[in-house]
Coordinates of C-alpha atoms and ligand atoms in Angstrom, one line a residue:
M12 CA 78.3 87.0 -86.9
T13 CA 81.1 86.7 -84.3
N14 CA 84.0 88.2 -86.4
I15 CA 82.6 91.7 -86.8
K16 CA 85.1 94.2 -85.5
H17 CA 84.2 96.1 -82.3
S18 CA 85.4 99.6 -83.1
W19 CA 86.0 102.3 -80.5
A20 CA 84.3 105.7 -81.0
E21 CA 84.5 109.0 -79.3
P22 CA 82.7 109.1 -75.9
Y23 CA 81.4 112.6 -76.7
K24 CA 79.5 114.5 -79.4
I25 CA 80.2 117.8 -81.1
K26 CA 78.4 120.9 -79.8
M27 CA 80.3 123.7 -81.5
V28 CA 82.6 123.9 -84.5
E29 CA 85.5 126.1 -85.5
L30 CA 85.7 126.7 -89.3
L31 CA 89.0 126.2 -91.0
K32 CA 90.6 128.0 -93.9
M33 CA 91.4 125.8 -96.9
T34 CA 94.6 126.8 -98.7
T35 CA 95.9 126.3 -102.2
A36 CA 99.4 124.9 -103.0
S37 CA 100.7 128.3 -104.0
Q38 CA 99.4 129.9 -100.8
R39 CA 101.1 127.3 -98.8
K40 CA 104.4 127.8 -100.7
K41 CA 104.3 131.5 -100.0
A42 CA 103.4 131.0 -96.3
M43 CA 106.2 128.4 -95.8
K44 CA 108.8 130.7 -97.3
E45 CA 107.7 133.6 -95.2
A46 CA 108.0 131.3 -92.1
G47 CA 111.7 130.5 -92.9
F48 CA 110.7 126.9 -93.4
N49 CA 110.0 126.6 -89.7
T50 CA 106.5 125.3 -89.0
F51 CA 106.6 127.2 -85.6
L52 CA 106.7 130.5 -87.6
L53 CA 103.6 129.7 -89.7
K54 CA 100.4 131.7 -89.0
S55 CA 97.8 129.3 -87.5
E56 CA 95.3 130.7 -90.0
D57 CA 97.3 129.2 -92.9
V58 CA 97.2 125.7 -91.3
Y59 CA 94.5 123.2 -92.2
I60 CA 95.2 120.4 -89.7
D61 CA 97.4 121.6 -86.8
L62 CA 99.5 118.8 -85.4
L63 CA 102.3 121.0 -84.2
T64 CA 101.6 120.1 -80.6
D65 CA 99.1 118.6 -78.3
S66 CA 99.9 121.3 -75.8
G67 CA 97.1 123.6 -74.9
T68 CA 95.2 122.6 -78.1
S69 CA 92.6 120.3 -76.5
A70 CA 88.9 120.9 -76.8
M71 CA 87.4 121.6 -73.4
S72 CA 84.1 120.0 -72.4
D73 CA 80.9 121.8 -71.7
R74 CA 81.5 121.1 -68.0
Q75 CA 84.9 122.8 -68.2
W76 CA 83.4 125.8 -70.0
A77 CA 80.8 126.0 -67.4
G78 CA 83.6 125.9 -64.8
M79 CA 85.2 128.9 -66.5
M80 CA 82.1 130.9 -65.5
L81 CA 82.7 130.0 -61.8
G82 CA 86.1 131.7 -61.8
D83 CA 86.8 133.4 -58.5
E84 CA 89.2 136.1 -59.5
A85 CA 90.2 137.2 -56.0
Y86 CA 93.9 138.0 -55.8
A87 CA 94.3 135.7 -52.8
G88 CA 92.6 132.5 -51.7
S89 CA 90.4 131.9 -54.8
R90 CA 88.0 129.0 -54.2
N91 CA 89.1 127.5 -57.6
F92 CA 92.6 127.1 -56.1
Y93 CA 91.2 125.1 -53.2
H94 CA 89.1 123.0 -55.6
L95 CA 92.3 122.3 -57.7
E96 CA 94.3 121.5 -54.6
E97 CA 91.6 118.9 -53.6
V98 CA 91.5 117.3 -57.1
V99 CA 95.3 117.1 -57.3
K100 CA 95.4 115.3 -53.9
E101 CA 92.5 113.1 -54.8
V102 CA 93.4 112.1 -58.4
Y103 CA 97.2 112.3 -58.3
G104 CA 97.9 111.7 -54.7
Y105 CA 100.5 114.5 -54.1
K106 CA 100.2 116.4 -50.9
Y107 CA 101.1 120.0 -51.7
L108 CA 100.3 122.0 -54.7
I109 CA 101.9 125.1 -56.3
P110 CA 100.0 126.3 -59.4
T111 CA 102.1 127.7 -62.2
H112 CA 101.3 129.4 -65.5
Q113 CA 102.5 126.2 -67.3
G114 CA 104.9 123.3 -66.9
R115 CA 108.1 125.2 -67.4
G116 CA 107.2 127.6 -64.5
A117 CA 107.1 124.5 -62.2
E118 CA 110.4 123.3 -63.7
N119 CA 112.1 126.6 -63.1
I120 CA 111.1 126.7 -59.4
L121 CA 111.8 123.0 -58.7
S122 CA 115.3 123.2 -60.5
K123 CA 116.2 126.3 -58.5
I124 CA 115.3 124.7 -55.2
L125 CA 116.8 121.2 -55.6
I126 CA 119.8 121.7 -57.9
K127 CA 123.2 123.0 -56.9
K128 CA 126.1 123.9 -59.2
G129 CA 127.8 120.7 -60.4
D130 CA 124.9 118.4 -59.6
I131 CA 123.9 115.5 -61.9
I132 CA 120.3 115.0 -62.9
P133 CA 119.7 111.6 -64.5
G134 CA 116.5 111.2 -66.5
N135 CA 114.7 108.9 -69.0
M136 CA 115.6 111.0 -72.0
Y137 CA 115.7 114.8 -71.9
F138 CA 112.8 117.2 -72.6
T139 CA 113.7 120.6 -74.0
T140 CA 112.5 123.0 -71.3
T141 CA 113.1 120.5 -68.5
R142 CA 116.8 120.0 -69.3
L143 CA 117.3 123.7 -69.9
H144 CA 116.0 124.6 -66.5
Q145 CA 118.2 121.9 -65.0
E146 CA 121.2 123.4 -66.8
L147 CA 120.4 127.0 -66.0
A148 CA 120.3 125.9 -62.3
G149 CA 123.9 124.6 -62.7
G150 CA 123.1 120.9 -63.1
K151 CA 124.1 118.5 -65.8
F152 CA 121.5 116.1 -67.4
E153 CA 122.5 112.5 -67.9
D154 CA 120.3 110.3 -70.1
I155 CA 119.6 106.9 -68.4
I156 CA 116.8 105.7 -70.6
I157 CA 117.2 102.1 -71.9
D158 CA 119.0 101.7 -75.2
E159 CA 115.9 100.4 -76.9
A160 CA 114.4 103.9 -76.7
H161 CA 117.0 105.2 -79.2
D162 CA 116.1 102.6 -81.8
P163 CA 112.9 103.6 -83.7
E164 CA 112.5 100.0 -85.0
N165 CA 112.6 98.3 -81.6
E166 CA 109.1 97.2 -80.6
F167 CA 109.7 96.8 -76.9
P168 CA 106.4 97.9 -75.2
F169 CA 108.0 100.0 -72.5
K170 CA 110.7 102.1 -74.2
G171 CA 110.3 104.8 -71.6
N172 CA 112.0 102.6 -69.0
V173 CA 115.0 103.7 -67.0
D174 CA 118.2 101.6 -67.3
L175 CA 119.0 101.0 -63.7
N176 CA 122.6 100.0 -64.5
K177 CA 123.2 103.4 -66.1
L178 CA 121.8 105.0 -62.9
Q179 CA 123.9 102.8 -60.7
K180 CA 127.0 103.8 -62.6
L181 CA 126.2 107.5 -62.2
I182 CA 125.7 106.9 -58.4
D183 CA 129.1 105.0 -58.2
K184 CA 130.9 107.7 -60.2
H185 CA 129.5 110.9 -58.7
G186 CA 128.1 109.7 -55.4
A187 CA 124.4 110.0 -54.4
K188 CA 125.0 113.4 -52.8
K189 CA 125.6 114.9 -56.2
I190 CA 122.3 113.6 -57.5
P191 CA 119.4 115.7 -56.1
Y192 CA 116.8 113.7 -58.0
V193 CA 116.0 111.4 -60.9
S194 CA 113.9 113.3 -63.5
M195 CA 111.4 110.6 -64.5
A196 CA 108.9 111.3 -67.3
T197 CA 105.8 109.2 -68.1
S198 CA 105.0 108.8 -71.8
V199 CA 108.5 109.9 -72.9
N200 CA 107.9 112.6 -75.4
M201 CA 111.3 112.7 -77.2
A202 CA 111.3 108.9 -77.6
G203 CA 107.9 109.0 -79.3
G204 CA 105.5 109.1 -76.4
Q205 CA 106.8 105.8 -75.0
P206 CA 105.6 104.5 -71.7
I207 CA 107.5 103.4 -68.6
S208 CA 106.3 100.2 -66.9
M209 CA 105.1 99.9 -63.3
K210 CA 107.7 97.2 -62.7
N211 CA 110.5 99.5 -63.8
L212 CA 109.1 102.3 -61.7
K213 CA 109.0 100.1 -58.6
E214 CA 112.6 99.1 -59.2
L215 CA 113.6 102.7 -59.7
R216 CA 111.9 103.6 -56.4
A217 CA 113.8 100.8 -54.6
L218 CA 117.2 101.8 -55.9
T219 CA 116.7 105.6 -55.3
K220 CA 115.3 104.9 -51.8
K221 CA 118.5 103.0 -50.9
H222 CA 120.6 106.0 -51.8
G223 CA 118.3 108.7 -50.5
I224 CA 117.6 110.2 -54.0
R225 CA 114.3 111.7 -54.9
V226 CA 112.3 110.8 -58.0
I227 CA 110.6 113.8 -59.6
H228 CA 107.9 112.9 -62.0
D229 CA 107.3 114.9 -65.2
M230 CA 103.6 113.9 -65.3
T231 CA 102.5 115.8 -68.3
R232 CA 101.1 112.7 -70.0
V233 CA 100.7 110.3 -67.1
A234 CA 97.2 109.2 -68.0
E235 CA 98.4 108.1 -71.5
N236 CA 101.2 106.1 -69.9
A237 CA 98.7 104.5 -67.5
Y238 CA 96.7 103.4 -70.6
F239 CA 99.7 101.4 -71.9
I240 CA 100.3 99.9 -68.5
Q241 CA 96.6 98.8 -68.5
Q242 CA 96.8 97.4 -72.0
K243 CA 100.3 95.8 -71.9
E244 CA 101.5 95.1 -68.4
K245 CA 100.7 91.9 -66.6
G246 CA 98.3 92.4 -63.7
Y247 CA 96.8 95.7 -64.7
Q248 CA 94.1 94.7 -67.3
N249 CA 91.3 95.1 -64.7
K250 CA 92.6 98.2 -63.0
S251 CA 91.1 101.6 -63.8
I252 CA 93.3 104.4 -65.3
K253 CA 92.6 106.4 -62.2
S254 CA 94.1 103.8 -59.9
I255 CA 97.1 103.2 -62.2
V256 CA 97.8 106.9 -62.3
K257 CA 97.7 107.0 -58.5
E258 CA 100.0 104.0 -58.2
I259 CA 102.6 105.5 -60.6
N260 CA 102.6 108.7 -58.5
S261 CA 103.0 106.8 -55.3
Y262 CA 106.6 105.7 -56.4
T263 CA 107.6 109.4 -56.8
D264 CA 108.3 112.3 -54.4
G265 CA 106.8 115.1 -56.5
A266 CA 105.9 116.2 -59.9
T267 CA 105.9 119.0 -62.5
M268 CA 102.9 119.1 -64.7
S269 CA 102.0 120.9 -67.9
A270 CA 98.2 120.8 -67.7
K271 CA 98.1 121.8 -71.3
K272 CA 98.5 118.1 -72.3
D273 CA 96.7 115.4 -70.3
A274 CA 94.6 117.8 -68.2
L275 CA 92.6 119.1 -71.2
V276 CA 93.1 122.9 -70.7
N277 CA 94.5 125.6 -72.9
I278 CA 96.8 127.0 -70.2
G279 CA 98.1 125.9 -66.8
G280 CA 100.5 123.7 -64.9
F281 CA 101.7 123.0 -61.4
L282 CA 104.3 121.7 -59.1
A283 CA 103.2 119.1 -56.6
V284 CA 105.4 117.7 -53.8
N285 CA 105.1 115.5 -50.8
D286 CA 107.9 117.1 -48.9
W287 CA 106.9 120.1 -46.7
D288 CA 110.3 121.8 -46.8
V289 CA 110.4 121.8 -50.6
F290 CA 106.8 123.0 -50.6
E291 CA 107.6 125.8 -48.3
E292 CA 110.5 127.1 -50.4
A293 CA 108.5 126.7 -53.6
R294 CA 105.5 128.5 -52.1
N295 CA 107.9 131.4 -51.4
M296 CA 109.6 131.3 -54.8
V297 CA 106.4 131.1 -56.9
V298 CA 105.6 134.7 -55.7
V299 CA 108.8 135.9 -57.5
Y300 CA 108.3 134.1 -60.8
E301 CA 104.6 133.3 -61.3
G302 CA 102.2 135.0 -58.9
L303 CA 100.8 134.4 -55.4
H304 CA 100.8 130.8 -54.3
T305 CA 97.0 130.5 -54.7
Y306 CA 97.0 131.4 -58.4
G307 CA 100.6 131.0 -59.7
G308 CA 100.0 133.1 -62.9
L309 CA 96.6 131.6 -63.6
A310 CA 93.2 133.1 -63.6
G311 CA 90.7 131.5 -61.2
R312 CA 88.7 130.3 -64.1
D313 CA 91.7 128.5 -65.6
M314 CA 92.3 126.7 -62.3
E315 CA 88.6 125.6 -62.3
A316 CA 88.8 124.3 -65.9
M317 CA 92.0 122.4 -64.9
A318 CA 90.4 120.9 -61.9
I319 CA 87.5 119.6 -64.0
G320 CA 89.9 118.5 -66.9
I321 CA 92.0 116.4 -64.5
G322 CA 88.9 114.4 -63.6
E323 CA 88.0 113.9 -67.2
S324 CA 91.6 112.9 -68.2
V325 CA 91.6 109.8 -66.1
N326 CA 88.3 108.5 -67.4
D327 CA 88.9 105.1 -69.1
D328 CA 86.6 105.8 -72.1
H329 CA 88.3 109.1 -72.7
I330 CA 91.8 107.7 -72.7
K331 CA 90.9 104.7 -74.9
A332 CA 89.5 107.0 -77.6
R333 CA 92.4 109.4 -77.3
V334 CA 95.1 106.9 -77.7
G335 CA 92.8 104.9 -80.2
Q336 CA 92.9 107.8 -82.6
V337 CA 96.7 108.1 -82.4
I338 CA 97.0 104.4 -83.2
Y339 CA 94.5 104.6 -86.0
L340 CA 96.7 107.3 -87.7
G341 CA 99.9 105.3 -87.1
E342 CA 98.5 102.1 -88.6
K343 CA 97.3 104.0 -91.6
M344 CA 100.8 105.4 -92.2
L345 CA 102.3 102.0 -91.8
E346 CA 100.0 100.6 -94.5
Y347 CA 101.5 103.2 -96.8
G348 CA 105.0 102.0 -95.9
V349 CA 105.9 105.3 -94.1
P350 CA 108.7 104.7 -91.5
I351 CA 107.5 105.6 -88.0
V352 CA 108.6 105.0 -84.5
K353 CA 107.3 101.7 -83.1
P354 CA 105.4 100.9 -81.0
I355 CA 103.0 103.7 -81.7
G356 CA 103.0 106.1 -78.7
G357 CA 100.2 107.8 -76.8
H358 CA 100.1 111.3 -78.1
G359 CA 101.3 111.3 -81.6
I360 CA 103.0 109.6 -84.5
F361 CA 106.7 110.2 -84.9
V362 CA 108.0 109.8 -88.5
D363 CA 111.6 108.6 -88.8
A364 CA 113.1 111.3 -91.0
K365 CA 116.5 109.6 -91.3
K366 CA 114.7 106.6 -92.9
F367 CA 112.3 108.8 -94.8
L368 CA 115.1 111.0 -96.3
P369 CA 118.2 108.8 -96.1
H370 CA 120.0 111.0 -98.7
I371 CA 119.9 114.1 -96.4
N372 CA 122.5 114.1 -93.6
Q373 CA 121.8 115.5 -90.2
D374 CA 123.6 118.8 -90.8
Q375 CA 121.0 119.5 -93.5
F376 CA 118.1 118.9 -91.1
P377 CA 116.1 116.0 -92.5
A378 CA 113.3 116.3 -90.0
Q379 CA 113.0 120.1 -90.4
T380 CA 112.9 119.5 -94.2
L381 CA 110.3 116.8 -93.9
A382 CA 108.0 119.0 -91.7
A383 CA 108.2 121.7 -94.3
E384 CA 107.3 119.3 -97.1
V385 CA 104.3 117.8 -95.3
Y386 CA 102.9 121.3 -94.8
L387 CA 103.4 122.1 -98.4
D388 CA 101.4 119.1 -99.5
A389 CA 98.1 119.6 -97.7
G390 CA 98.5 122.2 -95.0
V391 CA 99.2 119.8 -92.2
R392 CA 101.5 121.4 -89.6
T393 CA 104.0 119.1 -87.7
M394 CA 107.1 119.7 -85.7
E395 CA 110.8 118.8 -85.9
R396 CA 112.2 116.7 -83.1
G397 CA 115.7 116.1 -84.1
V398 CA 119.0 118.0 -84.4
V399 CA 117.3 121.5 -84.4
S400 CA 115.3 120.7 -81.2
A401 CA 118.4 119.1 -79.5
G402 CA 120.3 122.4 -79.7
R403 CA 123.8 123.0 -78.6
K404 CA 125.9 121.9 -75.6
A405 CA 127.2 124.4 -73.1
N406 CA 130.5 124.3 -75.1
G407 CA 128.7 125.4 -78.2
E408 CA 128.8 122.0 -80.1
N409 CA 125.6 120.7 -81.6
Y410 CA 123.9 117.7 -80.0
Y411 CA 123.4 115.1 -82.6
P412 CA 120.5 113.0 -81.3
K413 CA 120.1 109.5 -82.7
L414 CA 116.5 110.1 -83.3
E415 CA 115.6 112.5 -86.1
L416 CA 111.9 112.7 -86.0
V417 CA 108.9 114.6 -87.3
R418 CA 106.1 114.7 -84.7
F419 CA 102.5 114.5 -85.7
T420 CA 100.9 115.3 -82.3
I421 CA 97.2 114.8 -82.0
P422 CA 95.2 117.4 -80.0
R423 CA 92.7 115.8 -77.7
R424 CA 89.1 115.7 -78.7
V425 CA 89.6 118.1 -81.7
Y426 CA 89.9 116.2 -85.0
T427 CA 87.9 113.4 -86.6
Q428 CA 88.8 110.1 -88.2
A429 CA 88.4 111.7 -91.6
H430 CA 91.1 114.2 -90.7
M431 CA 93.3 111.3 -89.8
D432 CA 92.8 109.8 -93.3
V433 CA 93.7 113.1 -94.9
I434 CA 96.9 113.3 -92.9
A435 CA 98.0 109.7 -93.7
E436 CA 97.3 110.2 -97.4
S437 CA 99.3 113.5 -97.5
V438 CA 102.3 111.9 -95.9
A439 CA 102.1 109.0 -98.3
R440 CA 102.2 111.4 -101.2
V441 CA 105.3 113.1 -99.8
Y442 CA 106.9 109.6 -99.3
E443 CA 106.3 108.8 -103.0
R444 CA 108.3 111.8 -104.1
R445 CA 110.9 111.6 -101.3
N446 CA 113.9 111.1 -103.6
K447 CA 113.4 114.5 -105.1
I448 CA 113.5 116.3 -101.7
K449 CA 116.6 118.4 -100.9
G450 CA 117.9 119.4 -97.4
M451 CA 118.2 122.9 -95.9
K452 CA 120.6 125.3 -94.2
M453 CA 120.0 127.3 -91.1
I454 CA 120.2 131.1 -91.7
Y455 CA 119.2 132.4 -88.3
E456 CA 119.8 130.7 -84.9
P457 CA 118.5 132.0 -81.6
K458 CA 120.5 131.2 -78.5
Y459 CA 118.0 129.3 -76.4
L460 CA 115.5 126.7 -77.6
R461 CA 116.4 127.5 -81.2
F462 CA 113.8 125.3 -82.8
F463 CA 111.1 127.8 -81.9
Q464 CA 112.5 130.7 -84.0
A465 CA 115.3 129.4 -86.3
R466 CA 115.0 130.2 -90.0
F467 CA 116.1 128.0 -92.9
E468 CA 116.6 128.1 -96.6
K469 CA 116.3 125.3 -99.2
L470 CA 119.6 124.0 -100.5
Ligands
PLP19 C1 105.1 120.4 -72.6 C2 106.0 119.7 -71.7 C3 106.8 120.3 -70.7 C4 106.7 121.8 -70.5 O1 105.4 122.3 -70.2 P1 104.9 123.7 -70.7 O2 103.5 123.8 -70.2 O3 105.0 123.7 -72.2 O4 105.7 124.8 -70.1 C5 107.6 119.6 -69.9 N1 107.7 118.3 -70.1 C6 107.0 117.6 -71.0 C7 107.2 116.1 -71.2 C8 106.2 118.3 -71.9 O5 105.6 117.7 -72.9

């Protein structure tokens, strides 16, 4: 029998379980109303399958839990810091490490050091906290991702690529001196977890080197990006995830990391740079915003769990199962005809709300509406990534992003394949009754990162 499928399965077994509360339709209706139709404001207890984010929601391994017991909680010079520093150097290849409480702590410090008022920061699509810190430091973000990334139907395998012509135009227009660095993300979150290719990265390195511009890497999901390079880019099939990750990093000058994603911990992050001067300033600044430079707002035990998690995150079997589960869910949704961003990305499924609810215009928040409907059906919590997340420009106007998506983010090592079936079937049911769904209006809007706390009413 040569045509029997060779399925992947999880390279781990379950040692402990967390019991979930099952809710009724009327309980969910009440909970959603109390949350102002914003899934961020739901109580986690009222959620059955939580796909709000893959941030800090991973299941740690027994080795990581054992590492927690080895926490050295000294104020200065914790041994866990030195272990983490060694792992970051060994696995990621960056020279100097500044631990931070999470990714945005690193973004804050880095933006303050490198950006001057009036600077331009080109990047392969924005990320919410990243762009905000760039703006708060006086810079202006310019999107230089390839056009394909804005088209949810386009199946180009590396939609995270930088459009080098767009970058060249910015250099010609503003001059390289006005561009402190290119903000390059792997597995571009807002485009649907889309990877950047090694070829594109090499070209980006060559162009930026010519002009003396740094490349700063948002490496939150670098291992997932490495998986797509291994699977889809010529010449990488026989290379390990670990070696691909290291090669990616070698074309950059430094990185901000939210360890709550790839690195399999519930809290943590860091700034890593190769440049001694930047490191020195960052080491000084971390004391103001995070904590001493050998803990940066983290407990010793958290740094230990992170050090161990980083090692596990670049294991080939781990990443194959992690992305395999995401692809399983995406293919299931496609079977039901649900419009999703293609190709399927590395950390979640992004449902195209404009296509799903074409009768709702962007001022009535189609993705926000869809996220609420999905919760109401079976208790699956997702997140809006559209006009609400995009926020307002400095002049107060709304950003109207081309992509209006609902993100189904899969926590690492947490849910089973049966959960994936329940999710796909629930979305299919909502899709069946899509024509009856009405949009919403915003009744409360916070000033910063409004998607976290905004409240809505059904029209
Ligand atoms: C989560 C995330 C961040 C911010 O990290 P936090 O740990 O949430 O502060 C930055 N960039 C990307 C791509 C992310 O996904």
